[in-house]
mmCIF file of C-alpha atoms in Angstrom:
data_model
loop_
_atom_site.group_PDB
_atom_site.id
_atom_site.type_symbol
_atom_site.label_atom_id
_atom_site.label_comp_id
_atom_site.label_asym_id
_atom_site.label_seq_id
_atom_site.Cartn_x
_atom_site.Cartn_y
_atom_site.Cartn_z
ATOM 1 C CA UNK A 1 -17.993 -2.804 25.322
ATOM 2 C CA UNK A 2 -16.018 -5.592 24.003
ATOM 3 C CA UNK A 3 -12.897 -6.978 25.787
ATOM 4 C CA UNK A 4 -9.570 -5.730 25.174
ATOM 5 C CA UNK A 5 -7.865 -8.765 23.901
ATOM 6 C CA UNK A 6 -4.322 -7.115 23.305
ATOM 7 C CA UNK A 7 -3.730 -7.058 27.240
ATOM 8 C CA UNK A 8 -4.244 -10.610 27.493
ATOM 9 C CA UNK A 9 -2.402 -12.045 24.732
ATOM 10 C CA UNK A 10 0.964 -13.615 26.100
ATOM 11 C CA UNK A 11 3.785 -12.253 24.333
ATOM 12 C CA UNK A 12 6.376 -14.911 22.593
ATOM 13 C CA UNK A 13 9.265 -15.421 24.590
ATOM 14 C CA UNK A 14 11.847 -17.247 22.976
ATOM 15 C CA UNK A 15 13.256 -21.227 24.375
ATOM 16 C CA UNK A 16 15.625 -21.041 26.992
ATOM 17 C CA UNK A 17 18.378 -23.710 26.901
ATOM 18 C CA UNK A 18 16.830 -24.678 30.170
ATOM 19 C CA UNK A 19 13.773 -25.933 27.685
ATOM 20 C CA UNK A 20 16.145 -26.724 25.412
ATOM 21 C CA UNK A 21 17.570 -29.176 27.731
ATOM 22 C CA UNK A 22 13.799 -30.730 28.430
ATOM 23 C CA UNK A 23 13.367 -31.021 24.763
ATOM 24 C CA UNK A 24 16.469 -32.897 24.249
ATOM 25 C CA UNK A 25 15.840 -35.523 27.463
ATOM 26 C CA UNK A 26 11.813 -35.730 26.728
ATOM 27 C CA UNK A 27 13.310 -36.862 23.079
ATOM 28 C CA UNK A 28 15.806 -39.056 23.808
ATOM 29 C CA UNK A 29 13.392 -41.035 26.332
ATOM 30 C CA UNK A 30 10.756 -41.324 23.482
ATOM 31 C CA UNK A 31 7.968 -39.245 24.991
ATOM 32 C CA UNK A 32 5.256 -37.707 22.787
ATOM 33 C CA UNK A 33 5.551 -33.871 21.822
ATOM 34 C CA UNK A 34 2.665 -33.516 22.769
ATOM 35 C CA UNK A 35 3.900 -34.394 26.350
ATOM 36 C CA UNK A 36 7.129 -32.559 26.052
ATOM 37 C CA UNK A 37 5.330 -29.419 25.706
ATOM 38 C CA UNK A 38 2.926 -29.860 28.403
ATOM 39 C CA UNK A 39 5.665 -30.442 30.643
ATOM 40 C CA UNK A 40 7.576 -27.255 29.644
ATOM 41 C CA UNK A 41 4.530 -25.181 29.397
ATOM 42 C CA UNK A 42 4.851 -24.267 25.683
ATOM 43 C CA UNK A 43 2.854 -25.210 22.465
ATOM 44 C CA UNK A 44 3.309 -28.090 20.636
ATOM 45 C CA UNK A 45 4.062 -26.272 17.699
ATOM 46 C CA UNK A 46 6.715 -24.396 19.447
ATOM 47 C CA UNK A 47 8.474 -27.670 20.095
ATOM 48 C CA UNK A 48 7.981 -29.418 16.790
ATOM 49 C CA UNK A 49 9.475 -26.519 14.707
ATOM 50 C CA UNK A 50 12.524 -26.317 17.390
ATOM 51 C CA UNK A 51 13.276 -29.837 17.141
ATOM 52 C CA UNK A 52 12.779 -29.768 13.232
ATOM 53 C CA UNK A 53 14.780 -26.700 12.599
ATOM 54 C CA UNK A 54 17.574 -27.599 15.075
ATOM 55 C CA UNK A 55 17.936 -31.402 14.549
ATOM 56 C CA UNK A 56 21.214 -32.822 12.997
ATOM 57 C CA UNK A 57 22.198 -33.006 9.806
ATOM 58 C CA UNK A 58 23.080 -36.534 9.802
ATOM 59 C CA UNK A 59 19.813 -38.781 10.861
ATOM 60 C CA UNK A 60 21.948 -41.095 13.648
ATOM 61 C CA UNK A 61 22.588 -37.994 15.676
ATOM 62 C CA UNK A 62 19.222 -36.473 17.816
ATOM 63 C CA UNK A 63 18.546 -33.647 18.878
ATOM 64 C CA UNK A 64 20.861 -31.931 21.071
ATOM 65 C CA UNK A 65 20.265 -29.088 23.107
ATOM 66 C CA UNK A 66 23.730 -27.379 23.373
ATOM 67 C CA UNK A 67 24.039 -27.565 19.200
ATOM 68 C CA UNK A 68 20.567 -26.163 19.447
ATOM 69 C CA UNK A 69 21.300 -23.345 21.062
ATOM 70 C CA UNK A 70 24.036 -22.444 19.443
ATOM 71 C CA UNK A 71 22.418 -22.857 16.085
ATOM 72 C CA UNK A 72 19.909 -20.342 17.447
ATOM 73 C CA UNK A 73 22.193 -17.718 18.538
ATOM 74 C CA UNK A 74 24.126 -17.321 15.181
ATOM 75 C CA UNK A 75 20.545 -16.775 13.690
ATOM 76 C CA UNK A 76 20.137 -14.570 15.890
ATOM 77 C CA UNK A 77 23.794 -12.521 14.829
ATOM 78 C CA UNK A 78 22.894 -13.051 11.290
ATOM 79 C CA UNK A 79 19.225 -11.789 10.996
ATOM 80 C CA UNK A 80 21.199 -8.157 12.488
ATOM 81 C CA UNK A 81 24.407 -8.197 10.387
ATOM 82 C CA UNK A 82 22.537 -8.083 7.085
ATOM 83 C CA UNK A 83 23.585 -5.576 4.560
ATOM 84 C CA UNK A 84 21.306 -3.372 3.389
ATOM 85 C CA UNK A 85 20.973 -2.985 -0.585
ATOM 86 C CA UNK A 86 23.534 -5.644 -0.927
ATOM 87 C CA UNK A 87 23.540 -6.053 -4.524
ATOM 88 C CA UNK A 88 25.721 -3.532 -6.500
ATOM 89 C CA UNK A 89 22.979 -3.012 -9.651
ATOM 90 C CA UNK A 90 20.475 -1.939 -7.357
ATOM 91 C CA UNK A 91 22.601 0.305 -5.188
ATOM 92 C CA UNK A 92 24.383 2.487 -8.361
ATOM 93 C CA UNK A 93 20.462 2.548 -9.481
ATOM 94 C CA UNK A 94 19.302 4.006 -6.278
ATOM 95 C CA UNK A 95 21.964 6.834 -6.227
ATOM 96 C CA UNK A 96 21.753 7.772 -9.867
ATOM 97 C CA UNK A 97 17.671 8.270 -8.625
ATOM 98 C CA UNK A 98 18.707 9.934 -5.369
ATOM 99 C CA UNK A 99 21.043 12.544 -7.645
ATOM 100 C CA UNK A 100 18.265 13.052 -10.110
ATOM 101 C CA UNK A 101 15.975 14.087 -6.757
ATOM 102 C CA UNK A 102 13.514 11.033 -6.794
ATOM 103 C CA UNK A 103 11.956 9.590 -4.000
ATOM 104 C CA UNK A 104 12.712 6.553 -2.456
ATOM 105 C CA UNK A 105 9.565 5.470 -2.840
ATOM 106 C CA UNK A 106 9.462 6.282 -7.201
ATOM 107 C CA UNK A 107 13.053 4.867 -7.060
ATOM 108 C CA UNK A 108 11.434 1.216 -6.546
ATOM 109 C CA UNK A 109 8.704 1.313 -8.871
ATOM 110 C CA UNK A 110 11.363 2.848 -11.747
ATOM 111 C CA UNK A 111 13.776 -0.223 -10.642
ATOM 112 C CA UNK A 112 10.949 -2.747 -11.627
ATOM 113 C CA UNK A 113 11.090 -1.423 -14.697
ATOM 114 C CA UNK A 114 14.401 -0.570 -15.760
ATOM 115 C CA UNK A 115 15.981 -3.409 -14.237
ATOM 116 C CA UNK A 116 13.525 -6.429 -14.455
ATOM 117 C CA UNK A 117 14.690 -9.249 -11.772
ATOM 118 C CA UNK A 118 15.705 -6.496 -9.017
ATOM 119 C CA UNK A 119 13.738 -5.576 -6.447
ATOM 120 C CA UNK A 120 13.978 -3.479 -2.747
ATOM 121 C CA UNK A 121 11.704 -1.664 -1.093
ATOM 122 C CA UNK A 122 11.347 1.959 -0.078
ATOM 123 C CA UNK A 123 12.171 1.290 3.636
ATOM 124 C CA UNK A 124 15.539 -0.799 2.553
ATOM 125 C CA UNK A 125 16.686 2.331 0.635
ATOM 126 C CA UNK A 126 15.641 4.955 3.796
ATOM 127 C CA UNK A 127 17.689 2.654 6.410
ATOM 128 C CA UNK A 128 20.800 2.309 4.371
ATOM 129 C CA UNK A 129 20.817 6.032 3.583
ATOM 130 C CA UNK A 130 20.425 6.814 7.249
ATOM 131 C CA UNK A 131 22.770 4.360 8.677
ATOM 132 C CA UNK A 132 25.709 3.665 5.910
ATOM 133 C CA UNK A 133 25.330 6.183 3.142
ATOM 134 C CA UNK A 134 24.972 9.990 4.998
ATOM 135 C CA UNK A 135 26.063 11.804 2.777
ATOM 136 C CA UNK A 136 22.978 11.048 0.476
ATOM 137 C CA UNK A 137 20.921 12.712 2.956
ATOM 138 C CA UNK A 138 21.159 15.783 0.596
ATOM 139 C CA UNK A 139 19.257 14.663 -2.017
ATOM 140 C CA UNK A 140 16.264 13.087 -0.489
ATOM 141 C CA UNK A 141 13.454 15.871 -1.343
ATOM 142 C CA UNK A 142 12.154 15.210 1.875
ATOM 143 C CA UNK A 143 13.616 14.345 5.681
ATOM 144 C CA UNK A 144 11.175 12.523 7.926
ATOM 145 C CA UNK A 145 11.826 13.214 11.992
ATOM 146 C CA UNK A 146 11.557 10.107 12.958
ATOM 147 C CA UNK A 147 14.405 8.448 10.545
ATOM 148 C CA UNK A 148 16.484 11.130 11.698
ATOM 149 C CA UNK A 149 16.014 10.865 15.316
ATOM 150 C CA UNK A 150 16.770 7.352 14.779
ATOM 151 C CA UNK A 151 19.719 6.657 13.047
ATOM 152 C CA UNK A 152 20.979 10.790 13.477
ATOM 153 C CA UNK A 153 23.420 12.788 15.508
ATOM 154 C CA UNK A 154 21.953 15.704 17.529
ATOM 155 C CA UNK A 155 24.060 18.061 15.233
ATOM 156 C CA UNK A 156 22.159 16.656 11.907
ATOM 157 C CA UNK A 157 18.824 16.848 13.606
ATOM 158 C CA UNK A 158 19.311 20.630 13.996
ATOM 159 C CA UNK A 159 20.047 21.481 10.615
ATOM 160 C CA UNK A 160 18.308 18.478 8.563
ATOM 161 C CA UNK A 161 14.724 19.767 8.510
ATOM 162 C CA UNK A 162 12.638 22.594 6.588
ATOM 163 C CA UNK A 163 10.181 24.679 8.206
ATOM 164 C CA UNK A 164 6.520 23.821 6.518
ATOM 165 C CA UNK A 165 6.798 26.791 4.171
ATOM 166 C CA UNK A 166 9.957 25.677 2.813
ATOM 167 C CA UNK A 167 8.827 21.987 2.498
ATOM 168 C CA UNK A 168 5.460 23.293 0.789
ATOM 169 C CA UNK A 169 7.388 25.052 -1.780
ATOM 170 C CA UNK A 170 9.694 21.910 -3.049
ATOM 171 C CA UNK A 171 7.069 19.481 -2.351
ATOM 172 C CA UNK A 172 5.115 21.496 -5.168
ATOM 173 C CA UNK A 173 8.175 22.069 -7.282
ATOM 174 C CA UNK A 174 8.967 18.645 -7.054
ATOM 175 C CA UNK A 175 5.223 17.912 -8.262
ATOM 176 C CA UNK A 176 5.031 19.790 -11.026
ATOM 177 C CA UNK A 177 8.225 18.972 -12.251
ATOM 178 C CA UNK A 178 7.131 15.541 -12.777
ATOM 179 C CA UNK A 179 4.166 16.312 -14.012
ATOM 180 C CA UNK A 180 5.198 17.765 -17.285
ATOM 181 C CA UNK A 181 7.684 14.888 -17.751
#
């Protein structure tokens, strides 16, 4: 039996402004990367993209470790404020589908080619119905259990999903109304 490497891979923590801090002496006392890193207990790589990615704007200025962690904290805001289906085309698209009883998954590929340029994906369209749009719960032709657990009241959960029978019968209705499209 092989080893089990997934036990004994170290999971990626993120810098501290502690290492921050040893990033921003280590470079202003000219030491080698390479040394920093030892001395912090990181990868190299770790510390060249942090001091590329968080170095000033203006080339007399060095890196700073206060600025640095600051920079990485609004990254950190931004990457979970983003609005899902944020362009208006693609959204009115999506509902006109949704009304018309098309999967999420058919709305995509029908978006490449009505409206070449605009693109989403299935999963985009599934998270912004279940977190900002609701009320287009409705016309999904199928409600998965683990979307609505997640993003659902208890109240929804109760009355959102079809016994197998009942999901049978529109899964085939569904299927052979597209078929003689």
């Amino acid at each position: 039996m092989g080893k089990n490497t997934t036990d004994t891979k170290n999971k990626y923590i993120h810098l501290s402004f502690a290492e921050r801090e040893e990033i921003s002496i280590g470079l202003s006392n000219n030491k080698r990367i390479i040394d920093i890193a030892k001395s912090i207990g990181r990868n190299a790589s770790t510390i060249y993209r942090e001091a590329s990615r968080n170095n000033a704007q203006v080339n007399t200025v060095q890196y700073r470790a206060n600025r640095a962690q600051l920079r990485c904290d609004e990254r950190k805001v931004e990457s979970h404020s983003r609005e899902r289906l944020s362009n208006r085309v693609v959204r009115k698209h999506v509902i006109a589908k949704l009304k018309e009883e098309w999967t999420p998954e058919l709305i995509v590929c029908k978006l490449l080619e009505d409206k070449p340029g605009y693109k989403t994906n299935h999963e985009s369209i599934y998270r912004w119905i279940y977190s900002d749009r609701r009320e287009l719960i409705k016309y999904l032709t199928r409600v998965l259990q683990n979307r609505v657990v997640a993003y659902s009241s208890p109240e929804l959960i109760a009355t959102s999903f079809l016994d197998a029978k009942q999901f049978s019968s529109l899964a085939q209705q569904y299927l052979w109304s597209r078929v003689r499209l």
